[in-house]
Coordinates of C-alpha atoms and ligand atoms in Angstrom, one line a residue:
M1 CA -20.4 -84.8 -68.1
V2 CA -20.9 -88.5 -67.9
E3 CA -21.0 -90.1 -64.6
H4 CA -18.0 -92.1 -65.1
Q5 CA -15.7 -88.9 -65.6
L6 CA -17.4 -87.7 -62.3
Q7 CA -16.5 -90.6 -60.2
G8 CA -13.0 -90.4 -62.1
I9 CA -12.5 -87.2 -60.2
G10 CA -14.0 -88.3 -57.1
M11 CA -17.2 -86.1 -57.3
T12 CA -19.9 -88.7 -56.8
S13 CA -17.7 -90.4 -54.1
E14 CA -19.1 -91.3 -50.6
K15 CA -16.2 -89.6 -49.7
T16 CA -17.3 -86.3 -51.1
R17 CA -21.0 -86.4 -50.1
Q18 CA -19.7 -87.2 -46.6
R19 CA -17.8 -83.8 -46.7
L20 CA -20.8 -81.9 -46.8
V21 CA -22.7 -84.0 -44.3
Q22 CA -19.7 -82.9 -42.0
R23 CA -20.1 -79.4 -42.9
L24 CA -23.5 -79.5 -42.3
R25 CA -23.0 -80.9 -39.0
A26 CA -20.3 -78.3 -38.0
K27 CA -23.1 -75.6 -39.0
G28 CA -25.5 -77.3 -36.4
I29 CA -27.8 -79.9 -38.6
G30 CA -27.7 -82.6 -35.8
D31 CA -31.0 -84.9 -36.8
E32 CA -29.2 -88.0 -38.1
R33 CA -32.5 -88.9 -40.2
V34 CA -31.6 -85.6 -42.2
L35 CA -27.9 -85.9 -42.5
E36 CA -28.7 -89.8 -44.0
A37 CA -30.9 -88.3 -46.5
I38 CA -28.5 -86.0 -47.1
A39 CA -25.3 -88.5 -47.9
G40 CA -27.9 -91.2 -49.5
T41 CA -29.2 -88.4 -52.2
P42 CA -26.9 -87.5 -55.3
R43 CA -27.5 -83.9 -55.9
H44 CA -25.0 -83.9 -58.6
L45 CA -28.0 -85.4 -60.4
F46 CA -30.3 -82.4 -59.8
V47 CA -28.2 -79.5 -61.5
G48 CA -27.1 -79.4 -64.9
E49 CA -24.3 -81.2 -66.2
A50 CA -21.8 -77.7 -66.1
L51 CA -22.6 -77.6 -62.3
A52 CA -22.2 -81.1 -61.5
S53 CA -18.9 -80.4 -59.7
R54 CA -19.7 -78.1 -57.9
A55 CA -23.0 -80.1 -56.5
Y56 CA -21.2 -80.8 -53.2
E57 CA -20.3 -77.3 -52.1
D58 CA -23.0 -76.0 -49.6
S59 CA -24.2 -73.2 -52.0
A60 CA -27.2 -72.5 -53.9
L61 CA -27.1 -73.0 -57.6
P62 CA -28.6 -72.0 -60.6
I63 CA -31.1 -74.7 -62.3
G64 CA -32.5 -72.4 -65.3
R65 CA -35.4 -70.4 -66.0
G66 CA -34.1 -68.5 -62.9
Q67 CA -34.4 -70.4 -60.4
T68 CA -32.0 -72.1 -58.1
I69 CA -31.5 -75.7 -56.1
S70 CA -31.7 -74.4 -52.6
Q71 CA -28.2 -74.5 -50.3
P72 CA -28.0 -78.0 -48.6
Y73 CA -27.7 -76.2 -45.4
V74 CA -31.3 -74.7 -45.7
V75 CA -32.2 -78.0 -47.5
A76 CA -31.4 -79.8 -44.5
L77 CA -32.8 -76.6 -42.0
M78 CA -36.4 -76.9 -43.5
T79 CA -36.3 -80.8 -43.3
Q80 CA -35.2 -80.9 -39.7
A81 CA -37.4 -77.9 -38.8
I82 CA -41.0 -80.5 -39.8
L83 CA -39.4 -83.6 -38.1
G84 CA -39.9 -84.4 -34.5
A85 CA -43.4 -82.9 -34.4
R86 CA -45.2 -85.7 -35.7
P87 CA -44.7 -88.8 -37.9
L88 CA -44.3 -87.5 -41.5
G89 CA -46.9 -89.5 -43.2
K90 CA -47.8 -86.8 -46.4
V91 CA -45.9 -84.1 -46.7
L92 CA -46.9 -81.2 -49.2
E93 CA -43.7 -79.0 -51.0
I94 CA -44.4 -75.5 -52.9
G95 CA -41.9 -75.5 -55.8
T96 CA -40.0 -78.9 -56.6
G97 CA -37.4 -76.6 -58.6
S98 CA -35.2 -79.7 -59.4
G99 CA -36.7 -82.1 -57.3
Y100 CA -33.8 -81.9 -54.5
Q101 CA -35.8 -80.6 -51.4
A102 CA -38.4 -83.3 -52.9
A103 CA -36.0 -86.4 -52.9
I104 CA -34.7 -85.7 -49.2
L105 CA -37.9 -85.1 -47.8
A106 CA -38.8 -88.8 -49.6
R107 CA -36.5 -90.5 -47.4
V108 CA -38.3 -89.1 -44.3
A109 CA -41.6 -89.2 -45.1
D110 CA -44.3 -91.9 -46.3
R111 CA -45.4 -89.8 -49.3
V112 CA -44.4 -86.3 -50.7
F113 CA -46.4 -84.2 -53.1
T114 CA -44.9 -81.7 -54.8
T115 CA -46.2 -79.0 -56.9
E116 CA -44.0 -76.7 -59.5
R117 CA -45.6 -73.6 -61.6
I118 CA -43.0 -74.2 -64.5
G119 CA -43.8 -77.2 -66.2
E120 CA -39.8 -77.4 -68.0
L121 CA -38.5 -77.8 -64.6
L122 CA -41.3 -80.3 -63.4
R123 CA -40.4 -82.4 -66.3
S124 CA -37.0 -82.9 -65.4
A125 CA -38.1 -83.5 -61.6
R126 CA -40.0 -86.2 -62.2
Q127 CA -37.1 -87.9 -64.9
R128 CA -35.0 -87.9 -61.9
F129 CA -37.5 -88.8 -59.0
H130 CA -38.0 -92.0 -62.0
S131 CA -34.5 -92.9 -62.7
L132 CA -33.7 -92.7 -58.3
G133 CA -36.5 -94.8 -58.0
L134 CA -38.3 -92.7 -55.8
H135 CA -41.7 -93.8 -56.5
N136 CA -43.6 -91.8 -53.5
I137 CA -43.0 -88.5 -54.6
Y138 CA -46.0 -87.7 -56.5
T139 CA -45.9 -84.1 -58.9
R140 CA -48.6 -81.5 -60.0
H141 CA -47.6 -78.6 -62.3
C142 CA -50.0 -75.9 -60.8
D143 CA -49.7 -72.5 -59.0
G144 CA -49.1 -74.6 -55.4
L145 CA -50.6 -71.4 -53.6
G146 CA -53.9 -73.5 -53.7
G147 CA -52.3 -76.2 -52.2
W148 CA -53.8 -80.1 -52.8
P149 CA -57.0 -79.7 -51.1
T150 CA -58.2 -83.5 -52.3
Q151 CA -54.7 -84.8 -50.4
A152 CA -55.2 -82.7 -47.3
P153 CA -54.3 -82.7 -44.4
F154 CA -50.9 -82.6 -44.6
D155 CA -48.0 -83.4 -41.6
A156 CA -46.1 -81.1 -43.1
I157 CA -46.0 -78.1 -45.7
V158 CA -43.0 -77.0 -47.2
V159 CA -42.4 -73.9 -49.3
T160 CA -39.8 -73.4 -51.5
A161 CA -39.9 -70.1 -52.4
G162 CA -40.2 -66.7 -50.5
G163 CA -43.5 -64.4 -50.3
V164 CA -46.8 -64.4 -48.7
V165 CA -47.9 -67.7 -47.5
P166 CA -52.2 -67.4 -47.9
E167 CA -54.4 -68.8 -44.9
S168 CA -55.7 -71.4 -47.2
L169 CA -52.5 -73.3 -47.4
L170 CA -52.5 -73.3 -43.4
D171 CA -55.6 -74.8 -43.5
Q172 CA -54.6 -77.8 -45.2
L173 CA -52.3 -78.4 -41.8
A174 CA -52.9 -81.5 -39.7
E175 CA -53.8 -80.6 -36.0
D176 CA -49.7 -80.8 -34.8
G177 CA -49.0 -80.0 -38.3
V178 CA -46.0 -77.4 -39.3
L179 CA -45.8 -75.2 -42.1
I180 CA -42.0 -73.8 -43.1
A181 CA -41.8 -71.0 -45.2
P182 CA -39.8 -68.0 -46.0
E183 CA -41.6 -65.1 -45.7
Q184 CA -40.9 -62.0 -47.0
N185 CA -41.6 -58.7 -45.4
N186 CA -40.4 -55.2 -46.8
G187 CA -38.0 -57.0 -48.8
V188 CA -36.4 -59.3 -46.5
Q189 CA -37.4 -62.7 -46.1
R190 CA -37.0 -65.3 -42.6
L191 CA -37.6 -68.7 -42.4
V192 CA -40.9 -69.4 -40.1
R193 CA -42.2 -72.6 -38.8
T194 CA -45.9 -72.4 -38.1
T195 CA -47.1 -75.1 -36.1
R196 CA -51.3 -76.0 -36.2
T197 CA -52.7 -76.6 -32.5
R198 CA -55.8 -77.1 -31.3
T199 CA -56.7 -73.5 -30.8
G200 CA -54.7 -71.7 -33.6
F201 CA -51.3 -71.6 -34.7
D202 CA -47.8 -71.1 -32.9
R203 CA -45.1 -69.2 -35.0
A204 CA -41.5 -69.5 -34.7
D205 CA -38.6 -67.5 -36.4
L206 CA -35.7 -69.6 -37.6
G207 CA -33.6 -67.0 -39.2
A208 CA -32.9 -64.9 -42.5
V209 CA -32.8 -66.8 -45.9
I210 CA -32.7 -66.1 -49.3
F211 CA -35.1 -67.5 -51.6
V212 CA -36.2 -67.2 -55.2
P213 CA -40.0 -65.0 -55.1
L214 CA -43.2 -67.3 -55.0
L215 CA -45.3 -66.4 -58.0
E216 CA -48.8 -66.5 -59.4
G217 CA -50.0 -68.7 -62.2
V218 CA -48.3 -71.5 -64.4
E219 CA -45.7 -71.4 -67.4
Ligands
SAH301 N1 -37.5 -77.2 -53.4 C1 -36.8 -76.7 -55.3 C2 -36.1 -75.4 -54.8 C3 -36.5 -74.8 -56.2 S1 -36.4 -72.6 -56.2 C4 -35.3 -77.7 -55.1 O1 -34.6 -78.4 -54.2 O2 -34.6 -77.4 -56.2 C5 -38.0 -72.6 -56.3 C6 -39.1 -72.8 -56.9 O3 -40.5 -72.6 -56.6 C7 -39.3 -72.4 -58.2 O4 -38.9 -73.5 -59.1 C8 -40.5 -71.9 -58.9 O5 -40.7 -72.1 -60.3 C9 -41.1 -72.5 -57.9 N2 -42.5 -71.6 -57.5 C10 -42.7 -70.1 -57.2 N3 -43.8 -69.9 -57.1 C11 -44.6 -71.1 -57.3 C12 -45.7 -71.4 -57.0 N4 -46.9 -70.3 -56.9 N5 -46.3 -72.4 -57.0 C13 -45.4 -73.3 -57.5 N6 -44.3 -73.6 -57.8 C14 -43.6 -72.3 -57.3

């Protein structure tokens, strides 16, 4: 669907996005920086044309290759969870997918480093960053479980696929830095925020979530 057709039915309008923002506010997202980032990011450009009309619903949607663009509420929750601890200079994301979470992060952090194991998805995401003028996002086609050692330490690390977070990734956090990830245990995923302190790590459970699995290797 071309842009003017979507505009014709109100899908790209400021009003449509504001409705999503109101919904997120009602669900408990209170950080204005996060809500502004959501309001300013055209989510319909991060899904295929056939799904563009559903882009401002608060739900995950398929993006091909068996992967999904995360639910806006979860994107907002994760972004809110990394704000506040310390100024966000550098943020690392594991699982670029559509690029939507990275685009939101790019509005609240100085620089975003995002990694994706499926080359085809990463290529589409790069095109979106380019056409939206998001020049503070750096991408890498790799198994993100190794992190991005040459750019470490990071003020925050956001993992957008569910699994076991390797310790080597926590090692790439700056002091007071936070890592947020859907951790999988016995088939159940919980969103966990881990903060690096001077002496170790503090953990906080932010509730049950459902993400596609973290996988090894590249495609
Ligand atoms: N942040 C994305 C969510 C995409 S779903 C968005 O906003 O659209 C999670 C993504 O993580 C998928 O694209 C999947 O291919 C990717 N992924 C899974 N395991 C990975 C790994 N080890 N390294 C890098 N990316 C991975």
